[in-house]
Amino acid sequence: MRLGLVSADVLPSLSAVASAWWNLAIDPDLWRNAAASLYRGGAGLALAIVVGGALGIAMAWWRPVNALASPLVEMLYPMPKSALIPVTVLWLGFGDGSKILLIFLGCMLPVTLGAFNGARSCEQALVWSARSMGASRLNVLWDVVVPSALPELLNGIRTALALSFILLVSSELIVARAGLGYLIGFLGEGGVYDAMFAVVLMVAFLGFFADRVYMLAASRVLRWRD
Amino acid sequence: MIQIEGVSHTYRTTDGRDIPALEGVSLEVREREFIALLGPSGCGKSTLLYLIGGFLPIASGSVRVHGTPVTGPGPDRGVVFQHFALFPWKTVLGNVLYGLEKLGVPRDVREKRAREFIDMVGLTGFEESYPSHLSGGMKQRAALARTLAIDPKVLLMDEPFGALDAQTRSLMQAELLAIWHRSPKTVIFVTHDVQEAVYLAQRVFVMSARPGKIKAVVETSFERSDPHIFKSKAFVDKVDEIWGLVRDEAMKAQKGRPF
Amino acid sequence: MARLIWRVAPWAVVLALAAAWEIFAASGAVTPFMLPRLSVVLERIRADGASGELWQNLAYTLYRSFAGFFIAGALGIPLGILIGRNRAVRWLFDPLISVGFPMPKIAFLPIVTLWLGFHDVSKITMVVLDASFPVVTAAIAGTMSVERELLWSARNCGARGAALLREVVLPAALPQIFTGLQVALPIALIVAIVAEMKMGGVGLGGAMITATRFADSPGVFAGIVEIAVAGYVLVKLMAVLRRRLLLWHPEALAPATV
């Protein structure tokens, strides 16, 4: 990389990127943007998990809910979620609201589908066992259906987690006034390429670590398997 | 006492056809009696068990347990399923505790009682194991402990040893008999294994191929503690007699199947 | 009768939703800017179709998505099989894939733009970068799960080397590989649209971002409907293709799902 085959602008050396990152790190600006991104991603994802999980389990448990919701899920699931970026901006502007709404809408369906498939795969014999031991129907929903759905639900949430990063970064790249995606675009347009590379790598590794930590936590929750 | 009168049941397949599973079944099981429901696969014997369990709606006929018509599942009728139906996310102890919790047994009594039953089925030391770490035989012991712990008056067993290997199966059969002798309950045991039915039950109800009806009721009485019972003339003759009844039905059931 | 109701219900729900959109937007509870009436949006799509603008945008977006998708498949499937079959290749690529897979590749968009400019090449490169991971991981998983007994009996019949890969490993791994492709296709569309939104110009994404800048809300909603329909059709086509290709697979008998 130091051979001069490419211009240092186009591919800054690793040491230049590292020192650029350090210069950013001692400036609160980086952390302000990181906090904005974290807040948006966290809030959107949390909403998606709560609403999507509840919807998926309700779809598996009550047939009318399924009849109402499944055509919409089937129709909207294949939609490229990035198409929603302009609408959320139209509705809620350039700030946090539009990002949270986007991530919520985009991440909800994988969670719903995971919860739905998981709850539907719940064995009849488990439900009957619980009922014959005196569990009410509502008990069964909480004690049997929800834990049965957990492996697939957690898988759906993993997809949603990856999706939340994609949606967060792309929406911030395209329209935002804060956030790590915004910072990348800002630095790039200003020609500060070593700093831009630093933030890009930071975002990429944040995504990687989020996934790893999530997998670790999920395997703890599912340690009863095999 | 269990009284079943004129029970019929029809299944609706996913493509909308109606398949009669049971037709006009009537039978009576006495208090603390061990009976077997024997028949070829698809004869509706499990369906009958599920009707008694209250899992399926009773469309025609009536099922009474101790005089009360069955309207749904309840802890007076404990069930043991072929594939164990243990909660995979609970430990052995957690599984056995579940039914006691639902019965409202106080916490300290609950734990003691659960450990007693785990001990009874020989799973001491595996209280904290998850079902996925147990062998088939151990899973079925755990399931048995879970069901027995809530002390149901009636025990409904749906081919409980069908998924086990031959050695484990015969061990479990002997243990089930020993448990039943210690605390007799009314047991309805579904199986397609003639020898198992003759060995375990006091009366064997032979069912016909679909739609299931009671074809014959055979009384059996042996000294079951005799280790050589399987070779005794009386036992072999009984098995032959019942096998003769079942074979025709099994062949009928095979017809109209792809393989 | 009951079955007929369950069959009709999905369409009824979709129609009801369309009607609700129209009525809600016309009721004055929200401004036409926030939610234009469905009829206005459909009229806009018709006008765009008549002027040819819609087809041009659609063609560009699909071209970029498909070019990237096919390159991802052409690179990803052989690479995945190779990684699955060869320990040395696996050792080399495994860390790369396990780090790269969970990364939000979209963050590299500005870097790719910096290197390759604003033209199609950088958009297609972004699509390849994002869409190849699910294909590679599916091909690895599919290859590694081919039963030993199947390989042994094929060897017994005299299959060797490339023939073994082509005639046994590839078909046996195909269900999983196809699943990977089914995951990759919507990703290809997402990335192509984001790249267009960021860089502007011709394409469904570019048209939508232009509409946003000019506060042209019928244009934005027309874009959403167009993209949703395109995504739906493509995903359904993949499901049909899967059933055709995997006729021997038990799941081909089951009804196609999402």
XYZ file of C-alpha atoms in Angstrom:
743
model
C 0.000 0.000 0.000
C 2.952 2.262 0.427
C 4.399 1.316 -2.927
C 2.706 4.266 -4.569
C 0.797 2.105 -7.028
C -2.337 3.987 -6.147
C -2.787 7.496 -4.981
C -2.899 7.844 -1.194
C -6.221 9.622 -1.615
C -7.890 6.630 -3.224
C -6.452 4.067 -0.860
C -4.935 5.625 2.242
C -2.476 3.453 4.145
C -3.694 1.567 7.148
C -1.582 3.710 9.469
C -3.097 6.879 8.011
C -6.580 5.441 8.559
C -5.707 4.460 12.136
C -4.368 7.885 13.006
C -7.354 9.528 11.297
C -9.630 7.400 13.471
C -7.736 8.454 16.584
C -8.122 12.097 15.659
C -11.839 11.538 15.246
C -12.086 9.575 18.482
C -10.756 12.419 20.626
C -13.369 14.699 19.112
C -16.855 14.348 20.688
C -18.354 14.792 17.227
C -17.736 11.152 16.325
C -19.438 9.965 19.476
C -22.350 12.321 19.022
C -22.937 10.820 15.595
C -22.429 7.286 16.886
C -24.954 7.909 19.660
C -27.478 9.209 17.121
C -27.051 6.066 15.002
C -27.241 3.768 17.995
C -30.397 5.419 19.250
C -32.119 5.154 15.866
C -31.067 1.566 15.268
C -31.884 0.458 18.795
C -35.289 2.116 18.938
C -36.345 0.914 15.476
C -35.170 -2.624 16.109
C -36.761 -2.809 19.570
C -40.109 -1.677 18.139
C -39.798 -4.183 15.297
C -39.079 -7.043 17.705
C -41.965 -6.251 20.039
C -44.586 -5.560 17.369
C -43.305 -8.104 14.849
C -42.947 -10.883 17.408
C -46.409 -10.303 18.838
C -47.945 -10.146 15.357
C -46.245 -13.369 14.229
C -47.380 -15.325 17.261
C -50.890 -13.903 17.018
C -50.986 -14.964 13.347
C -50.071 -18.522 14.294
C -52.517 -18.674 17.181
C -55.667 -16.987 15.813
C -56.772 -17.846 12.335
C -58.608 -14.565 11.642
C -55.432 -12.611 12.459
C -53.592 -14.821 10.010
C -56.224 -14.324 7.328
C -55.968 -10.553 7.719
C -52.235 -10.183 8.083
C -50.695 -12.900 5.938
C -51.651 -11.432 2.530
C -49.994 -8.173 3.588
C -46.920 -9.938 4.938
C -46.616 -12.006 1.779
C -47.023 -8.941 -0.409
C -44.631 -6.694 1.488
C -41.974 -9.225 2.527
C -40.171 -9.287 -0.849
C -40.274 -5.507 -1.165
C -36.804 -3.952 -1.259
C -36.984 -2.091 2.041
C -34.785 0.759 0.880
C -37.709 1.935 -1.248
C -39.234 3.201 1.996
C -36.453 5.722 2.644
C -38.072 8.584 0.692
C -41.522 8.027 2.238
C -40.257 8.072 5.776
C -38.474 11.318 4.961
C -41.646 12.706 3.415
C -43.590 11.845 6.566
C -41.149 12.582 9.350
C -38.386 14.712 7.865
C -34.632 14.397 8.100
C -34.275 13.580 11.786
C -34.459 10.567 14.071
C -38.151 9.858 13.481
C -37.793 8.923 9.836
C -34.865 6.569 10.537
C -36.659 4.849 13.413
C -39.810 4.413 11.324
C -37.780 3.044 8.416
C -35.936 0.518 10.571
C -39.140 -0.458 12.336
C -40.989 -1.064 9.053
C -38.069 -2.784 7.377
C -37.128 -5.062 10.281
C -40.610 -6.015 11.391
C -41.386 -8.577 8.697
C -38.398 -10.900 9.225
C -39.260 -10.956 12.945
C -42.948 -11.570 12.209
C -42.154 -14.388 9.817
C -39.714 -15.978 12.269
C -42.223 -15.815 15.112
C -45.007 -17.109 12.858
C -43.054 -20.078 11.503
C -41.680 -20.873 14.938
C -45.056 -20.747 16.638
C -46.656 -22.802 13.875
C -43.992 -25.483 14.221
C -44.990 -25.934 17.867
C -45.760 -29.610 18.384
C -49.388 -30.520 19.002
C -48.337 -33.063 21.642
C -46.613 -30.317 23.679
C -49.765 -28.218 23.673
C -51.854 -31.242 24.645
C -49.424 -32.225 27.391
C -49.639 -28.795 28.939
C -53.426 -28.771 28.654
C -53.699 -32.193 30.299
C -51.600 -30.892 33.188
C -54.142 -28.178 33.810
C -52.767 -25.272 31.764
C -55.345 -22.847 30.373
C -55.251 -21.805 26.726
C -53.553 -18.552 27.641
C -51.037 -20.473 29.790
C -50.278 -22.639 26.761
C -49.616 -19.588 24.601
C -47.069 -18.246 27.053
C -45.615 -21.530 28.415
C -45.508 -23.614 25.235
C -46.057 -21.649 22.030
C -43.682 -18.769 22.773
C -40.724 -20.962 23.863
C -41.342 -23.275 20.883
C -41.168 -20.273 18.593
C -37.974 -18.987 20.167
C -35.331 -20.613 17.906
C -36.941 -19.353 14.698
C -37.849 -16.041 16.290
C -34.229 -15.454 17.314
C -33.169 -16.327 13.776
C -35.584 -13.769 12.383
C -34.220 -11.176 14.805
C -30.712 -11.888 13.558
C -31.834 -11.125 10.014
C -33.521 -7.994 11.336
C -30.333 -6.934 13.118
C -28.342 -7.148 9.879
C -31.119 -5.344 8.045
C -31.209 -2.575 10.651
C -27.554 -1.746 9.957
C -28.140 -1.702 6.209
C -31.186 0.545 6.500
C -29.560 2.805 9.074
C -26.396 3.361 7.073
C -28.147 3.769 3.735
C -30.724 6.197 5.029
C -28.059 8.219 6.795
C -25.915 8.226 3.669
C -28.797 9.482 1.574
C -30.655 11.937 3.797
C -29.521 12.887 7.291
C -27.896 15.599 9.364
C -26.320 13.284 11.934
C -25.248 9.693 12.372
C -22.287 7.612 11.305
C -23.654 7.185 7.763
C -23.993 10.948 7.501
C -20.443 11.356 8.786
C -19.121 8.992 6.100
C -20.833 10.976 3.374
C -19.753 14.303 4.881
C -16.089 13.271 5.115
C -16.181 11.791 1.596
C -17.629 14.947 0.073
C -15.041 16.993 1.925
C -12.291 14.803 0.452
C -11.010 13.674 3.859
C -10.606 10.130 2.625
C -8.487 8.655 5.407
C -11.098 9.722 7.967
C -13.883 8.436 5.722
C -12.170 5.048 5.499
C -11.821 5.058 9.277
C -15.551 5.598 9.845
C -16.502 3.063 7.145
C -14.360 0.431 8.840
C -15.738 1.404 12.217
C -19.327 0.902 11.003
C -18.423 -2.398 9.325
C -16.861 -3.725 12.518
C -19.723 -2.457 14.655
C -22.039 -4.523 12.450
C -19.764 -7.508 12.780
C -19.490 -7.247 16.567
C -23.216 -6.661 17.008
C -23.850 -9.915 15.146
C -21.269 -11.824 17.167
C -22.557 -10.564 20.509
C -26.095 -11.350 19.415
C -25.169 -14.900 18.403
C -23.447 -15.425 21.727
C -26.492 -14.208 23.632
C -28.850 -16.274 21.464
C -26.864 -19.446 22.033
C -27.067 -18.807 25.779
C -30.826 -18.472 25.560
C -31.069 -21.637 23.439
C -28.644 -23.729 25.441
C -31.364 -26.346 25.985
C -30.998 -27.381 22.365
C -28.800 -30.422 21.526
C -64.498 -45.775 35.516
C -64.611 -44.824 31.856
C -67.726 -45.286 29.743
C -67.587 -44.799 26.001
C -70.841 -45.056 24.082
C -71.371 -44.979 20.342
C -68.421 -42.721 19.614
C -67.692 -41.904 15.972
C -65.096 -39.524 14.625
C -64.318 -38.136 11.186
C -61.125 -36.469 10.046
C -61.106 -33.713 7.483
C -58.019 -33.858 5.273
C -56.340 -30.684 4.056
C -57.856 -31.121 0.593
C -61.302 -31.245 2.161
C -62.145 -34.963 2.084
C -63.809 -36.586 5.099
C -62.182 -39.744 6.394
C -64.055 -41.817 8.989
C -61.606 -42.757 11.720
C -63.938 -44.301 14.307
C -67.413 -45.725 13.937
C -69.758 -46.526 16.784
C -67.186 -47.455 19.391
C -68.515 -48.478 22.807
C -66.489 -49.808 25.679
C -66.195 -49.668 29.433
C -63.031 -49.616 31.485
C -63.281 -50.573 35.140
C -61.704 -48.713 38.039
C -57.944 -49.401 38.263
C -58.021 -51.660 35.273
C -55.169 -51.844 32.758
C -56.484 -52.210 29.232
C -54.770 -52.151 25.855
C -56.188 -50.753 22.616
C -54.616 -52.847 19.887
C -54.910 -52.433 16.142
C -53.098 -51.769 12.865
C -51.795 -48.270 12.231
C -54.517 -45.905 11.111
C -57.283 -47.826 12.895
C -58.147 -44.837 15.046
C -56.865 -46.180 18.368
C -54.905 -43.001 19.059
C -57.918 -40.954 17.982
C -59.988 -42.755 20.599
C -57.344 -41.965 23.200
C -57.311 -38.275 22.193
C -61.107 -38.186 22.518
C -60.861 -39.537 26.067
C -58.092 -37.030 26.733
C -60.444 -34.265 25.619
C -58.070 -33.018 22.907
C -60.485 -33.628 20.048
C -64.122 -32.512 20.090
C -66.617 -35.363 20.530
C -69.010 -35.007 17.623
C -71.186 -38.067 18.183
C -71.544 -40.446 21.087
C -70.402 -39.822 24.633
C -67.303 -40.280 26.740
C -67.648 -40.211 30.532
C -64.873 -40.439 33.050
C -66.140 -41.188 36.554
C -69.601 -40.223 35.415
C -68.667 -36.766 34.113
C -68.805 -36.159 30.349
C -65.440 -35.187 28.868
C -65.436 -31.617 27.543
C -61.721 -30.860 27.447
C -58.329 -31.885 28.781
C -57.778 -31.978 32.528
C -55.302 -33.165 35.134
C -57.561 -36.096 36.113
C -56.357 -37.792 32.912
C -52.586 -37.894 32.538
C -51.169 -38.513 29.066
C -47.898 -40.086 27.914
C -47.110 -39.608 24.237
C -45.028 -41.728 21.886
C -42.541 -38.937 21.245
C -42.391 -37.934 24.910
C -43.674 -34.370 24.457
C -41.239 -33.066 27.052
C -40.706 -29.306 27.013
C -37.248 -29.151 25.431
C -36.491 -25.783 27.062
C -37.070 -27.107 30.580
C -34.813 -29.449 32.534
C -36.110 -32.815 33.737
C -36.932 -31.190 37.068
C -38.546 -28.217 35.333
C -40.716 -30.551 33.280
C -41.909 -32.496 36.320
C -42.511 -29.267 38.245
C -44.683 -27.797 35.489
C -47.819 -29.847 36.150
C -47.459 -29.412 39.918
C -47.215 -25.653 39.431
C -50.417 -25.622 37.390
C -52.134 -27.668 40.118
C -51.180 -24.974 42.628
C -49.047 -27.223 44.828
C -47.048 -25.013 47.238
C -43.460 -24.370 46.227
C -41.605 -26.418 48.844
C -43.915 -29.440 48.505
C -43.649 -29.213 44.732
C -39.902 -29.580 44.635
C -39.896 -32.514 47.082
C -42.637 -34.326 45.196
C -40.942 -33.798 41.833
C -37.676 -35.253 43.122
C -39.553 -38.245 44.541
C -41.028 -39.117 41.178
C -37.776 -38.519 39.329
C -36.211 -40.948 41.767
C -39.013 -43.442 41.233
C -38.377 -43.643 37.484
C -34.640 -43.940 38.119
C -33.504 -40.537 36.844
C -31.782 -39.349 40.028
C -28.750 -37.311 39.014
C -30.362 -36.077 35.806
C -32.651 -33.469 37.379
C -30.782 -30.583 35.755
C -30.363 -32.237 32.319
C -32.243 -30.956 29.300
C -34.274 -33.532 27.343
C -31.982 -33.187 24.317
C -29.176 -34.675 26.414
C -31.143 -37.790 27.357
C -31.585 -41.114 25.541
C -35.033 -42.122 24.294
C -35.642 -44.381 27.270
C -34.639 -41.654 29.731
C -36.884 -39.153 27.998
C -39.829 -41.483 28.345
C -38.999 -42.035 32.032
C -38.978 -38.273 32.516
C -42.309 -37.961 30.711
C -43.738 -40.731 32.883
C -42.500 -39.022 36.053
C -44.063 -35.760 34.901
C -47.431 -37.403 34.324
C -47.410 -39.550 37.478
C -46.409 -36.585 39.653
C -49.768 -34.891 39.159
C -51.383 -38.150 40.339
C -54.035 -38.538 37.647
C -56.797 -41.097 38.233
C -56.527 -42.219 34.632
C -53.346 -42.778 32.654
C -53.636 -42.478 28.871
C -50.618 -43.910 27.060
C -50.220 -43.428 23.302
C -47.723 -46.047 22.094
C -45.372 -44.784 24.792
C -42.629 -47.305 24.063
C -43.021 -47.306 20.279
C -40.026 -45.041 19.695
C -37.645 -47.027 21.896
C -35.245 -49.807 20.977
C -36.231 -53.386 21.809
C -34.158 -53.783 24.993
C -35.235 -50.468 26.467
C -38.808 -51.225 25.558
C -38.960 -54.492 27.503
C -37.277 -52.870 30.518
C -39.781 -50.026 30.480
C -42.689 -52.451 30.179
C -41.586 -54.291 33.314
C -41.099 -51.017 35.186
C -44.482 -49.704 34.136
C -46.101 -52.863 35.508
C -44.170 -52.521 38.759
C -45.316 -48.899 39.137
C -48.877 -49.856 38.348
C -48.808 -52.629 40.980
C -47.548 -50.202 43.591
C -50.198 -47.574 42.858
C -52.885 -48.988 40.581
C -54.544 -46.509 38.232
C -56.923 -46.916 35.366
C -54.634 -47.271 32.349
C -55.540 -47.144 28.674
C -52.526 -48.246 26.701
C -52.480 -47.841 22.906
C -50.141 -50.128 20.973
C -49.790 -52.078 17.761
C -47.496 -54.642 19.392
C -49.469 -57.794 20.251
C -46.934 -59.150 22.722
C -46.762 -55.837 24.548
C -50.552 -55.711 24.817
C -50.812 -59.273 26.135
C -48.000 -58.730 28.603
C -49.253 -55.469 30.068
C -53.030 -55.442 29.918
C -55.727 -57.288 31.800
C -58.022 -56.931 28.828
C -57.032 -56.334 25.219
C -59.459 -54.482 22.935
C -58.710 -55.443 19.348
C -59.730 -52.791 16.836
C -60.592 -53.212 13.178
C -59.029 -51.349 10.257
C -60.415 -47.943 9.284
C -63.017 -46.970 10.227
C -62.056 -48.271 13.669
C -64.501 -50.426 15.618
C -63.995 -52.751 18.557
C -63.589 -56.139 16.927
C -62.975 -58.299 19.994
C -62.224 -58.074 23.707
C -59.768 -60.659 25.040
C -59.200 -61.289 28.744
C -55.635 -62.067 29.741
C -54.383 -63.120 33.137
C -50.845 -64.220 33.867
C -48.443 -64.233 36.739
C -46.458 -61.381 35.232
C -43.602 -61.423 37.692
C -42.501 -64.740 36.156
C -39.334 -63.915 34.158
C -40.061 -66.712 31.674
C -43.596 -65.609 30.981
C -42.843 -64.849 27.317
C -42.017 -68.519 26.743
C -44.944 -69.959 28.692
C -47.520 -71.899 26.664
C -50.424 -69.846 27.958
C -48.737 -66.597 26.939
C -47.728 -67.814 23.492
C -51.207 -69.167 22.838
C -52.775 -65.864 23.854
C -50.467 -63.931 21.571
C -51.306 -66.308 18.719
C -55.005 -65.958 19.308
C -54.865 -62.170 19.236
C -52.394 -62.037 16.386
C -54.887 -64.055 14.331
C -57.494 -61.370 15.007
C -55.160 -58.506 14.205
C -53.526 -59.936 11.090
C -56.614 -59.698 8.878
C -57.067 -56.100 9.920
C -53.438 -55.263 9.327
C -53.690 -56.683 5.805
C -56.882 -54.749 5.163
C -55.157 -51.599 6.373
C -52.229 -52.203 4.010
C -54.527 -52.245 0.976
C -55.051 -48.942 -0.710
C -51.680 -47.664 0.438
C -48.964 -46.736 -2.046
C -46.374 -49.078 -0.563
C -67.749 -23.069 1.018
C -65.456 -22.430 3.965
C -62.492 -23.258 1.755
C -63.653 -20.770 -0.846
C -63.749 -18.030 1.783
C -60.173 -18.719 2.879
C -59.122 -18.613 -0.776
C -60.775 -15.308 -1.513
C -59.830 -13.701 1.810
C -56.264 -12.670 0.860
C -57.442 -10.768 -2.205
C -60.268 -9.238 -0.243
C -57.747 -7.989 2.324
C -55.568 -6.436 -0.368
C -58.558 -4.792 -2.043
C -59.853 -3.569 1.309
C -56.475 -2.040 2.060
C -56.407 -0.303 -1.326
C -59.898 1.036 -0.698
C -58.911 2.172 2.803
C -55.913 4.024 1.358
C -58.097 5.798 -1.188
C -60.800 6.747 1.324
C -58.396 7.767 4.071
C -56.379 9.952 1.696
C -59.517 11.534 0.269
C -61.047 12.167 3.708
C -58.798 15.120 4.404
C -57.422 13.630 7.634
C -53.975 13.890 6.080
C -52.711 16.270 3.451
C -52.288 14.950 -0.107
C -48.588 15.651 0.412
C -48.380 13.117 3.250
C -50.491 10.516 1.498
C -51.752 11.109 -2.046
C -54.840 9.171 -3.067
C -54.165 5.728 -4.506
C -55.966 6.713 -7.716
C -53.603 9.674 -8.119
C -50.597 7.396 -7.606
C -51.905 4.813 -10.084
C -52.605 7.576 -12.604
C -49.020 8.752 -12.140
C -47.706 5.227 -12.758
C -49.850 5.023 -15.907
C -48.536 8.358 -17.145
C -44.934 7.338 -16.444
C -45.597 4.097 -18.300
C -47.095 5.918 -21.279
C -44.174 8.351 -21.532
C -41.722 5.453 -21.333
C -40.005 6.892 -18.274
C -41.165 4.035 -16.044
C -39.798 1.375 -18.397
C -36.458 3.117 -18.735
C -36.055 3.439 -14.951
C -37.206 -0.129 -14.407
C -34.849 -1.446 -17.081
C -31.833 0.289 -15.531
C -32.616 -0.857 -12.003
C -33.249 -4.426 -13.102
C -30.137 -4.414 -15.286
C -27.951 -3.360 -12.352
C -29.614 -5.794 -9.948
C -29.446 -8.732 -12.345
C -25.910 -8.036 -13.537
C -24.740 -7.988 -9.919
C -26.908 -10.956 -9.011
C -25.572 -13.114 -11.857
C -21.968 -12.192 -11.161
C -22.555 -13.001 -7.493
C -23.978 -16.384 -8.512
C -21.275 -17.128 -11.064
C -18.535 -16.330 -8.532
C -20.286 -17.456 -5.375
C -21.504 -20.927 -6.328
C -18.158 -22.338 -7.571
C -16.300 -20.615 -4.747
C -18.700 -21.993 -2.162
C -18.441 -25.539 -3.533
C -14.669 -25.264 -3.594
C -14.580 -24.005 -0.007
C -16.921 -26.784 1.038
C -14.836 -29.491 -0.639
C -11.245 -28.311 -0.158
C -9.739 -27.830 3.265
C -6.935 -25.485 2.146
C -9.346 -23.177 0.330
C -11.602 -23.266 3.353
C -8.764 -22.282 5.661
C -7.997 -19.335 3.382
C -11.558 -18.024 2.940
C -13.258 -18.942 6.188
C -12.082 -15.912 8.210
C -12.879 -13.603 5.310
C -16.425 -14.885 5.071
C -17.148 -15.036 8.773
C -16.006 -11.430 9.164
C -17.513 -10.165 5.906
C -20.915 -11.827 6.158
C -22.298 -9.891 9.132
C -20.768 -6.567 8.034
C -23.075 -3.913 6.620
C -21.400 -3.818 3.208
C -23.483 -0.837 2.232
C -21.104 1.323 4.297
C -18.478 0.734 1.608
C -20.635 2.528 -0.955
C -18.677 5.809 -0.734
C -15.375 3.932 -1.062
C -16.570 1.982 -4.091
C -17.818 5.243 -5.596
C -14.453 6.823 -4.910
C -12.692 4.001 -6.714
C -15.014 3.289 -9.605
C -16.840 6.545 -10.163
C -20.547 7.209 -10.453
C -21.272 4.855 -13.310
C -22.940 1.488 -13.476
C -19.732 -0.329 -12.631
C -19.713 0.924 -9.045
C -23.428 0.209 -8.572
C -23.032 -3.312 -9.912
C -19.921 -3.835 -7.783
C -21.905 -2.876 -4.696
C -24.599 -5.376 -5.645
C -21.997 -8.123 -6.149
C -20.344 -7.291 -2.840
C -23.618 -7.626 -0.960
C -25.361 -10.412 -2.862
C -22.453 -12.857 -3.031
C -22.250 -13.566 0.716
C -25.576 -15.394 1.026
C -24.766 -17.374 -2.141
C -21.308 -18.413 -0.942
C -22.433 -19.384 2.558
C -25.393 -21.356 1.171
C -23.123 -23.166 -1.314
C -20.659 -24.024 1.471
C -23.414 -25.305 3.754
C -25.018 -27.261 0.905
C -21.741 -28.831 -0.158
C -20.711 -29.762 3.360
C -24.058 -31.405 4.068
C -23.891 -33.780 1.081
C -24.070 -37.262 2.601
C -20.883 -39.273 2.625
C -22.787 -42.359 1.522
C -23.937 -40.538 -1.611
C -20.360 -39.570 -2.489
C -19.108 -43.063 -1.792
C -21.704 -44.741 -3.964
C -20.983 -42.256 -6.772
C -17.274 -43.044 -6.490
C -18.205 -46.709 -6.659
C -19.914 -45.997 -9.930
C -16.714 -44.417 -11.212
C -17.403 -40.677 -10.808
C -14.210 -38.687 -10.221
C -13.000 -35.093 -9.854
C -14.973 -32.523 -11.797
C -17.596 -35.066 -12.821
C -18.196 -35.886 -9.170
C -18.651 -32.185 -8.390
C -20.918 -31.548 -11.357
C -22.995 -34.705 -11.269
C -23.286 -35.394 -7.551
C -22.224 -32.510 -5.311
C -23.885 -29.700 -7.271
C -27.324 -31.342 -7.577
C -27.242 -32.549 -3.973
C -26.354 -29.063 -2.737
C -28.767 -27.343 -5.120
C -31.707 -26.933 -2.718
C -29.544 -24.984 -0.296
C -27.756 -23.072 -3.048
C -31.116 -22.041 -4.439
C -32.201 -20.846 -1.019
C -29.074 -18.669 -0.989
C -29.990 -17.262 -4.403
C -33.512 -16.575 -3.146
C -32.049 -14.563 -0.279
C -29.594 -12.787 -2.587
C -32.107 -11.518 -5.149
C -34.025 -9.097 -2.900
C -30.675 -7.963 -1.468
C -29.492 -7.208 -5.004
C -32.588 -5.051 -5.524
C -32.175 -3.267 -2.180
C -28.555 -2.410 -2.866
C -29.160 -1.320 -6.454
C -31.899 1.032 -5.261
C -29.806 2.467 -2.413
C -26.887 3.016 -4.793
C -29.204 4.795 -7.205
C -30.618 6.914 -4.410
C -27.167 7.933 -3.269
C -25.753 8.614 -6.732
C -28.902 9.819 -8.462
C -29.579 9.526 -12.189
C -31.705 7.075 -14.126
C -33.335 4.157 -12.267
C -36.227 3.621 -9.885
C -34.148 4.682 -6.863
C -32.838 7.782 -8.588
C -36.337 8.767 -9.715
C -37.629 8.405 -6.166
C -34.902 10.531 -4.632
C -35.489 13.203 -7.271
C -39.195 13.115 -6.412
C -38.305 13.511 -2.718
C -36.111 16.548 -3.409
C -38.932 18.191 -5.320
C -41.491 17.203 -2.636
C -43.355 15.328 -5.373
C -45.200 12.890 -3.153
C -47.214 11.096 -5.896
C -43.826 10.389 -7.514
C -42.468 8.926 -4.259
C -45.496 6.704 -3.712
C -45.513 5.653 -7.357
C -41.904 4.547 -6.850
C -42.839 2.507 -3.790
C -45.667 0.748 -5.576
C -43.461 0.045 -8.613
C -40.618 -1.307 -6.511
C -42.957 -3.390 -4.343
C -44.540 -4.956 -7.430
C -41.158 -5.608 -9.029
C -39.864 -7.239 -5.839
C -42.999 -9.344 -5.464
C -42.896 -10.583 -9.068
C -39.195 -11.447 -8.895
C -39.524 -13.345 -5.614
C -42.529 -15.287 -6.936
C -40.646 -16.097 -10.153
C -37.761 -17.468 -8.112
C -40.177 -19.668 -6.165
C -41.657 -21.017 -9.422
C -38.186 -21.585 -10.838
C -37.193 -23.419 -7.699
C -40.085 -25.837 -8.024
C -39.254 -26.465 -11.682
C -35.586 -27.046 -10.973
C -36.034 -29.158 -7.868
C -38.801 -31.454 -9.071
C -37.047 -34.398 -7.436
C -36.956 -32.661 -4.070
C -39.802 -33.513 -1.660
C -40.559 -29.860 -1.006
C -41.387 -29.366 -4.712
C -44.659 -31.137 -3.946
C -45.522 -28.647 -1.238
C -47.177 -25.380 -2.211
C -44.731 -22.558 -2.879
C -44.416 -20.106 -0.029
C -42.714 -16.787 0.490
